Amino acid sequence: MNKFIHINNEVKRALLTKNPIVALESTIIAHGMPYPQNMAMVKQVEAIIRECGVTPATIAVINGEIHVGCDCDELEYLSKRGREIPKAGKRDLAYLISQSKDGATTVGATAYIAAAVGIKIFATGGIGGVHRNAEKTFDISNDLEAISDCNVAVVSAGAKAILDLPRTLEYLETKGVEVIGYRTDFFPAFYTAKSPIRVNHRLNTPKEIAHYLKIKNELDIKSGVIIANPIPEELEIKAEEIEAKIAEAIQAAASENITGKDLTPYLLFKIKELTKNRSLDANIVLVYNNAYLAAVIAKALNEYEKELKV
Ligand code: PSU
Ligand code: MN
């Protein structure tokens, strides 16, 4: 696989010197938000991670090559081209590489690539999951399968609220994916800090999470973990308020026959319109919050790994 991967100098150095790294996905850049907010978001996310002394590694396919770590021009390219860049799940990687094309990697594809190069922590907004009405549409994000197959910890604000959260958690349980609430007993619902559904376990400090990850590694448990980090309450959109907009967006998608990989980006954009950009503001804030937590966990895990070596 390595021959298809281009690791930029900053990430290469961090890997060689065994310094902490946080992986970032690129679907959120190209399909999750409009330009120029997407560019401002990714620059700020990378800055937050660097301020913690951790290296950010934004992952994307550019011109048939998997990039681990993107420079400013590459980030600008992904942000500006936006939806012209195909959304790339794990199954799309070989095709895109064979055709020398670009791809904006989803959570699932990014987790796969991060694990392959040995990056253990990954920050995103919200993972994909079981869509509402999945009993009719069968629409279940490959993110869930991919996370269960990869040895990475995904820091996210739960699953996107457009999804069926109880079924998403059932699916994760079936696949053996641990779901840890960071300072919460309840699975966060993306724009909203708290849903009525309980997480599997709760941990209260980044150090405890790093300790847990170290033991998971020692037990040789290779499935991924979700670290569910609620949006700060003062910045959340209340469930009563967002729920009506989500229902309206899902209705609109059904009447326009939007399905498959187009559905999630469509719903996010529709909800942004319906909330007059409030959902976008919340989405950006929760990504910053996740980037920070991911960086602090990566650092704490790195300390444990260093201790093991002395
Ligand atoms: N989180 C966000 N915005 C996004 C996504 C996540 O805040 O746009 C993207 C992720 O890349 C995730 C994808 O993998 O949506 C899920 O798409 P689907 O439901 O088609 O699997
Ligand atoms: Mn889907």
Short mmCIF file of C-alpha atoms and ligand atoms in Angstrom, two decimals:
data_model
loop_
_atom_site.label_atom_id
_atom_site.label_comp_id
_atom_site.label_asym_id
_atom_site.label_seq_id
_atom_site.Cartn_x
_atom_site.Cartn_y
_atom_site.Cartn_z
CA MET A 1 0.00 0.00 0.00
CA ASN A 2 2.89 2.33 0.83
CA LYS A 3 3.76 2.92 -2.81
CA PHE A 4 0.45 4.75 -3.25
CA ILE A 5 0.95 6.97 -0.21
CA HIS A 6 2.67 10.32 -0.16
CA ILE A 7 3.46 11.41 3.39
CA ASN A 8 4.40 15.09 3.63
CA ASN A 9 7.57 16.16 5.43
CA GLU A 10 5.87 17.36 8.59
CA VAL A 11 4.06 14.04 9.12
CA LYS A 12 7.11 12.03 8.06
CA ARG A 13 9.18 13.79 10.70
CA ALA A 14 6.55 13.15 13.38
CA LEU A 15 6.40 9.45 12.45
CA LEU A 16 10.20 9.09 12.50
CA THR A 17 10.63 10.90 15.81
CA LYS A 18 7.58 9.12 17.28
CA ASN A 19 5.77 12.33 18.01
CA PRO A 20 1.96 12.44 18.32
CA ILE A 21 -0.18 12.83 15.18
CA VAL A 22 -3.90 13.41 14.63
CA ALA A 23 -5.47 12.33 11.31
CA LEU A 24 -8.19 14.44 9.67
CA GLU A 25 -10.63 13.51 6.91
CA SER A 26 -11.35 15.46 3.74
CA THR A 27 -15.02 14.71 2.90
CA ILE A 28 -15.90 17.26 5.53
CA ILE A 29 -13.81 19.82 3.58
CA ALA A 30 -15.07 19.08 0.07
CA HIS A 31 -18.65 17.96 0.82
CA GLY A 32 -19.42 18.97 4.39
CA MET A 33 -19.27 22.76 4.14
CA PRO A 34 -19.05 25.53 1.53
CA TYR A 35 -16.02 27.58 0.50
CA PRO A 36 -14.50 29.63 2.13
CA GLN A 37 -15.75 28.35 5.51
CA ASN A 38 -14.28 24.90 4.77
CA MET A 39 -10.80 26.37 4.20
CA ALA A 40 -10.98 28.54 7.33
CA MET A 41 -12.18 25.48 9.28
CA VAL A 42 -9.37 23.14 8.23
CA LYS A 43 -6.69 25.79 8.78
CA GLN A 44 -8.00 26.48 12.26
CA VAL A 45 -8.32 22.75 13.05
CA GLU A 46 -4.69 22.22 12.05
CA ALA A 47 -3.62 25.26 14.09
CA ILE A 48 -5.43 23.94 17.20
CA ILE A 49 -3.64 20.61 16.84
CA ARG A 50 -0.22 22.22 16.28
CA GLU A 51 -0.69 24.49 19.31
CA CYS A 52 -0.87 21.31 21.40
CA GLY A 53 2.50 20.23 20.00
CA VAL A 54 0.83 17.58 17.85
CA THR A 55 1.10 17.12 14.07
CA PRO A 56 -2.08 17.26 11.96
CA ALA A 57 -2.35 14.85 9.01
CA THR A 58 -5.17 15.74 6.65
CA ILE A 59 -5.78 12.76 4.37
CA ALA A 60 -7.06 12.95 0.77
CA VAL A 61 -6.45 11.44 -2.66
CA ILE A 62 -4.89 13.94 -5.04
CA ASN A 63 -4.09 13.04 -8.61
CA GLY A 64 -4.19 9.32 -7.89
CA GLU A 65 -1.96 9.52 -4.86
CA ILE A 66 -2.99 9.14 -1.22
CA HIS A 67 -1.78 12.19 0.67
CA VAL A 68 -1.14 11.91 4.39
CA GLY A 69 -0.62 15.53 5.40
CA CYS A 70 -1.63 18.25 2.94
CA ASP A 71 0.14 21.57 2.41
CA CYS A 72 -1.71 24.85 2.19
CA ASP A 73 -2.12 24.75 -1.61
CA GLU A 74 -3.54 21.25 -1.43
CA LEU A 75 -6.01 22.26 1.29
CA GLU A 76 -7.03 25.26 -0.82
CA TYR A 77 -7.50 22.95 -3.83
CA LEU A 78 -9.75 20.56 -1.89
CA SER A 79 -11.72 23.45 -0.36
CA LYS A 80 -12.23 25.34 -3.63
CA ARG A 81 -13.05 22.38 -5.86
CA GLY A 82 -15.48 21.17 -3.18
CA ARG A 83 -18.16 18.93 -4.56
CA GLU A 84 -16.35 18.48 -7.86
CA ILE A 85 -13.98 16.20 -5.95
CA PRO A 86 -15.56 12.76 -5.62
CA LYS A 87 -16.46 11.63 -2.13
CA ALA A 88 -14.17 8.69 -1.49
CA GLY A 89 -15.13 5.79 0.75
CA LYS A 90 -12.76 2.87 1.29
CA ARG A 91 -14.23 1.06 -1.72
CA ASP A 92 -13.44 4.00 -4.03
CA LEU A 93 -9.71 4.18 -3.27
CA ALA A 94 -8.45 1.62 -5.79
CA TYR A 95 -10.57 3.04 -8.62
CA LEU A 96 -9.49 6.64 -7.97
CA ILE A 97 -5.83 5.65 -7.82
CA SER A 98 -6.10 3.54 -10.97
CA GLN A 99 -7.58 6.54 -12.81
CA SER A 100 -5.19 9.15 -11.32
CA LYS A 101 -8.18 10.99 -9.89
CA ASP A 102 -8.86 13.03 -6.76
CA GLY A 103 -10.94 11.88 -3.80
CA ALA A 104 -12.17 13.44 -0.58
CA THR A 105 -11.87 10.63 1.95
CA THR A 106 -14.75 9.78 4.29
CA VAL A 107 -14.30 8.81 7.93
CA GLY A 108 -14.15 5.17 6.87
CA ALA A 109 -11.53 5.66 4.15
CA THR A 110 -9.49 8.00 6.35
CA ALA A 111 -9.51 5.53 9.26
CA TYR A 112 -8.25 2.82 6.90
CA ILE A 113 -5.37 4.99 5.65
CA ALA A 114 -4.49 6.35 9.10
CA ALA A 115 -4.28 2.81 10.53
CA ALA A 116 -2.11 1.74 7.58
CA VAL A 117 0.53 4.38 8.34
CA GLY A 118 0.32 3.91 12.12
CA ILE A 119 -1.68 7.01 13.13
CA LYS A 120 -3.83 6.07 16.11
CA ILE A 121 -6.01 9.13 16.73
CA PHE A 122 -8.39 10.72 14.27
CA ALA A 123 -10.65 13.76 14.65
CA THR A 124 -13.81 14.50 12.70
CA GLY A 125 -17.19 16.20 13.13
CA GLY A 126 -19.66 13.36 13.28
CA ILE A 127 -19.38 9.83 11.96
CA GLY A 128 -21.77 8.36 9.42
CA GLY A 129 -24.18 5.72 10.68
CA VAL A 130 -27.53 4.03 10.21
CA HIS A 131 -29.88 6.36 8.36
CA ARG A 132 -33.45 6.87 9.47
CA ASN A 133 -35.69 4.50 7.47
CA ALA A 134 -32.71 2.18 6.93
CA GLU A 135 -35.15 -0.74 7.27
CA LYS A 136 -36.51 0.42 3.90
CA THR A 137 -33.45 2.02 2.24
CA PHE A 138 -30.68 -0.22 3.67
CA ASP A 139 -28.56 2.95 3.95
CA ILE A 140 -25.90 2.28 6.57
CA SER A 141 -22.67 4.25 6.31
CA ASN A 142 -19.54 2.24 5.59
CA ASP A 143 -17.93 4.37 8.33
CA LEU A 144 -19.27 1.86 10.89
CA GLU A 145 -17.71 -1.19 9.20
CA ALA A 146 -14.48 0.64 8.47
CA ILE A 147 -14.10 1.88 12.06
CA SER A 148 -14.67 -1.64 13.36
CA ASP A 149 -11.89 -2.91 11.07
CA CYS A 150 -9.27 -0.28 11.91
CA ASN A 151 -7.21 0.22 15.00
CA VAL A 152 -7.92 3.94 15.45
CA ALA A 153 -9.74 6.08 17.99
CA VAL A 154 -12.18 8.42 16.27
CA VAL A 155 -13.00 11.57 18.22
CA SER A 156 -16.43 12.78 17.09
CA ALA A 157 -19.47 14.64 18.40
CA GLY A 158 -21.43 11.41 18.15
CA ALA A 159 -23.11 10.46 14.92
CA LYS A 160 -24.80 13.07 12.78
CA ALA A 161 -28.26 13.94 14.10
CA ILE A 162 -29.75 13.22 10.68
CA LEU A 163 -29.24 9.52 11.51
CA ASP A 164 -31.05 6.92 13.54
CA LEU A 165 -28.89 7.10 16.68
CA PRO A 166 -30.24 4.06 18.59
CA ARG A 167 -29.73 1.83 15.55
CA THR A 168 -26.29 3.33 14.94
CA LEU A 169 -25.28 2.36 18.48
CA GLU A 170 -26.78 -1.13 18.09
CA TYR A 171 -24.74 -1.59 14.93
CA LEU A 172 -21.56 -0.46 16.68
CA GLU A 173 -22.27 -2.92 19.49
CA THR A 174 -22.68 -5.74 16.98
CA LYS A 175 -19.40 -4.81 15.31
CA GLY A 176 -17.58 -4.71 18.67
CA VAL A 177 -16.78 -1.00 18.52
CA GLU A 178 -16.32 0.59 21.95
CA VAL A 179 -18.19 3.88 22.40
CA ILE A 180 -16.75 6.06 25.15
CA GLY A 181 -18.49 9.20 26.32
CA TYR A 182 -16.03 11.96 27.22
CA ARG A 183 -17.41 13.45 30.44
CA THR A 184 -20.87 12.23 29.49
CA ASP A 185 -23.10 9.18 29.98
CA PHE A 186 -25.12 9.99 26.89
CA PHE A 187 -24.27 9.71 23.21
CA PRO A 188 -24.01 13.25 21.78
CA ALA A 189 -26.23 14.10 18.80
CA PHE A 190 -23.84 16.27 16.75
CA TYR A 191 -25.56 19.71 16.91
CA THR A 192 -26.99 18.81 20.33
CA ALA A 193 -24.82 17.93 23.32
CA LYS A 194 -26.92 15.06 24.57
CA SER A 195 -29.27 12.40 23.21
CA PRO A 196 -31.38 10.10 25.41
CA ILE A 197 -29.21 7.08 24.49
CA ARG A 198 -26.43 5.92 26.77
CA VAL A 199 -22.84 5.40 25.66
CA ASN A 200 -21.18 2.10 26.52
CA HIS A 201 -18.67 3.61 28.98
CA ARG A 202 -17.71 7.01 30.28
CA LEU A 203 -14.22 8.43 30.89
CA ASN A 204 -13.52 11.87 32.32
CA THR A 205 -9.98 12.82 31.35
CA PRO A 206 -7.77 12.55 28.24
CA LYS A 207 -5.26 10.70 30.41
CA GLU A 208 -7.83 8.04 31.32
CA ILE A 209 -8.70 7.68 27.64
CA ALA A 210 -5.02 7.29 26.71
CA HIS A 211 -4.61 4.71 29.49
CA TYR A 212 -7.64 2.82 28.18
CA LEU A 213 -6.20 2.90 24.61
CA LYS A 214 -2.88 1.59 25.83
CA ILE A 215 -4.56 -1.37 27.55
CA LYS A 216 -6.73 -2.03 24.51
CA ASN A 217 -3.52 -2.25 22.45
CA GLU A 218 -1.88 -4.55 24.96
CA LEU A 219 -4.95 -6.79 24.80
CA ASP A 220 -4.44 -6.84 21.03
CA ILE A 221 -8.00 -5.64 20.41
CA LYS A 222 -7.80 -4.23 16.92
CA SER A 223 -11.27 -2.78 16.36
CA GLY A 224 -11.72 0.98 16.38
CA VAL A 225 -13.10 3.10 19.20
CA ILE A 226 -15.42 6.08 19.17
CA ILE A 227 -14.64 8.84 21.62
CA ALA A 228 -17.92 10.75 21.79
CA ASN A 229 -17.26 14.37 22.64
CA PRO A 230 -20.35 16.57 23.07
CA ILE A 231 -20.53 20.02 21.50
CA PRO A 232 -20.14 22.61 24.32
CA GLU A 233 -23.65 23.14 25.72
CA GLU A 234 -23.56 26.91 25.34
CA LEU A 235 -23.06 26.46 21.58
CA GLU A 236 -25.46 23.60 20.91
CA ILE A 237 -28.73 23.77 18.98
CA LYS A 238 -31.51 22.37 21.14
CA ALA A 239 -33.04 19.08 20.00
CA GLU A 240 -36.58 20.56 19.77
CA GLU A 241 -35.28 23.23 17.44
CA ILE A 242 -33.10 21.15 15.11
CA GLU A 243 -35.39 18.11 14.91
CA ALA A 244 -38.06 19.87 12.81
CA LYS A 245 -35.40 21.06 10.35
CA ILE A 246 -33.89 17.58 10.09
CA ALA A 247 -37.35 16.10 9.38
CA GLU A 248 -37.92 18.76 6.71
CA ALA A 249 -34.53 18.07 5.10
CA ILE A 250 -35.17 14.30 5.06
CA GLN A 251 -38.57 14.95 3.41
CA ALA A 252 -36.95 17.14 0.77
CA ALA A 253 -34.30 14.50 0.05
CA ALA A 254 -36.99 11.85 -0.39
CA SER A 255 -39.02 14.00 -2.76
CA GLU A 256 -35.92 14.78 -4.82
CA ASN A 257 -34.89 11.11 -4.80
CA ILE A 258 -31.49 11.78 -3.24
CA THR A 259 -29.87 8.50 -2.16
CA GLY A 260 -26.53 6.79 -1.62
CA LYS A 261 -23.41 8.85 -1.09
CA ASP A 262 -25.20 12.08 -2.05
CA LEU A 263 -27.62 11.87 0.86
CA THR A 264 -25.40 12.99 3.76
CA PRO A 265 -23.96 16.08 1.97
CA TYR A 266 -27.45 16.99 0.73
CA LEU A 267 -28.95 16.82 4.22
CA LEU A 268 -26.13 18.87 5.77
CA PHE A 269 -26.57 21.62 3.16
CA LYS A 270 -30.36 21.61 3.43
CA ILE A 271 -30.21 21.90 7.23
CA LYS A 272 -27.73 24.75 6.89
CA GLU A 273 -30.23 26.57 4.66
CA LEU A 274 -33.16 25.84 6.96
CA THR A 275 -31.30 27.02 10.08
CA LYS A 276 -29.91 30.10 8.32
CA ASN A 277 -26.32 28.89 8.80
CA ARG A 278 -26.65 28.11 12.51
CA SER A 279 -26.05 24.42 11.86
CA LEU A 280 -22.85 25.30 10.00
CA ASP A 281 -21.60 27.40 12.92
CA ALA A 282 -22.35 24.54 15.33
CA ASN A 283 -20.67 22.05 12.98
CA ILE A 284 -17.49 24.15 12.85
CA VAL A 285 -17.35 24.64 16.61
CA LEU A 286 -17.77 20.95 17.34
CA VAL A 287 -14.98 20.08 14.92
CA TYR A 288 -12.63 22.47 16.78
CA ASN A 289 -13.68 20.90 20.05
CA ASN A 290 -12.93 17.42 18.68
CA ALA A 291 -9.58 18.46 17.19
CA TYR A 292 -8.47 19.78 20.56
CA LEU A 293 -9.53 16.67 22.49
CA ALA A 294 -7.95 14.39 19.88
CA ALA A 295 -4.65 16.30 20.15
CA VAL A 296 -4.59 16.10 23.94
CA ILE A 297 -5.37 12.36 23.86
CA ALA A 298 -2.69 11.79 21.19
CA LYS A 299 -0.19 13.55 23.42
CA ALA A 300 -1.15 11.56 26.53
CA LEU A 301 -0.99 8.28 24.59
CA ASN A 302 2.41 9.26 23.25
CA GLU A 303 3.66 9.80 26.83
CA TYR A 304 2.54 6.27 27.77
CA GLU A 305 4.28 4.83 24.72
CA LYS A 306 7.49 6.65 25.61
CA GLU A 307 7.33 5.30 29.17
CA LEU A 308 7.04 1.78 27.79
CA LYS A 309 10.30 2.18 25.91
CA VAL A 310 12.48 3.25 28.87
N1 PSU B 1 -18.77 14.98 9.70
C1 PSU B 1 -19.10 16.27 9.41
N2 PSU B 1 -19.38 16.56 8.11
C2 PSU B 1 -19.27 15.62 7.10
C3 PSU B 1 -18.94 14.27 7.42
C4 PSU B 1 -18.70 14.02 8.73
O1 PSU B 1 -19.16 17.15 10.32
O2 PSU B 1 -19.48 15.95 5.94
C5 PSU B 1 -18.82 13.21 6.34
C6 PSU B 1 -17.78 12.19 6.80
O3 PSU B 1 -16.75 12.18 5.86
C7 PSU B 1 -18.48 10.87 6.85
C8 PSU B 1 -19.50 11.04 5.78
O4 PSU B 1 -17.62 9.79 6.63
O5 PSU B 1 -19.95 12.39 6.00
C9 PSU B 1 -20.59 9.99 5.89
O6 PSU B 1 -21.19 9.81 4.66
P1 PSU B 1 -22.16 8.55 4.38
O7 PSU B 1 -23.31 8.74 5.32
O8 PSU B 1 -22.56 8.67 2.94
O9 PSU B 1 -21.37 7.32 4.66
MN MN B 2 -24.93 6.02 2.85
#
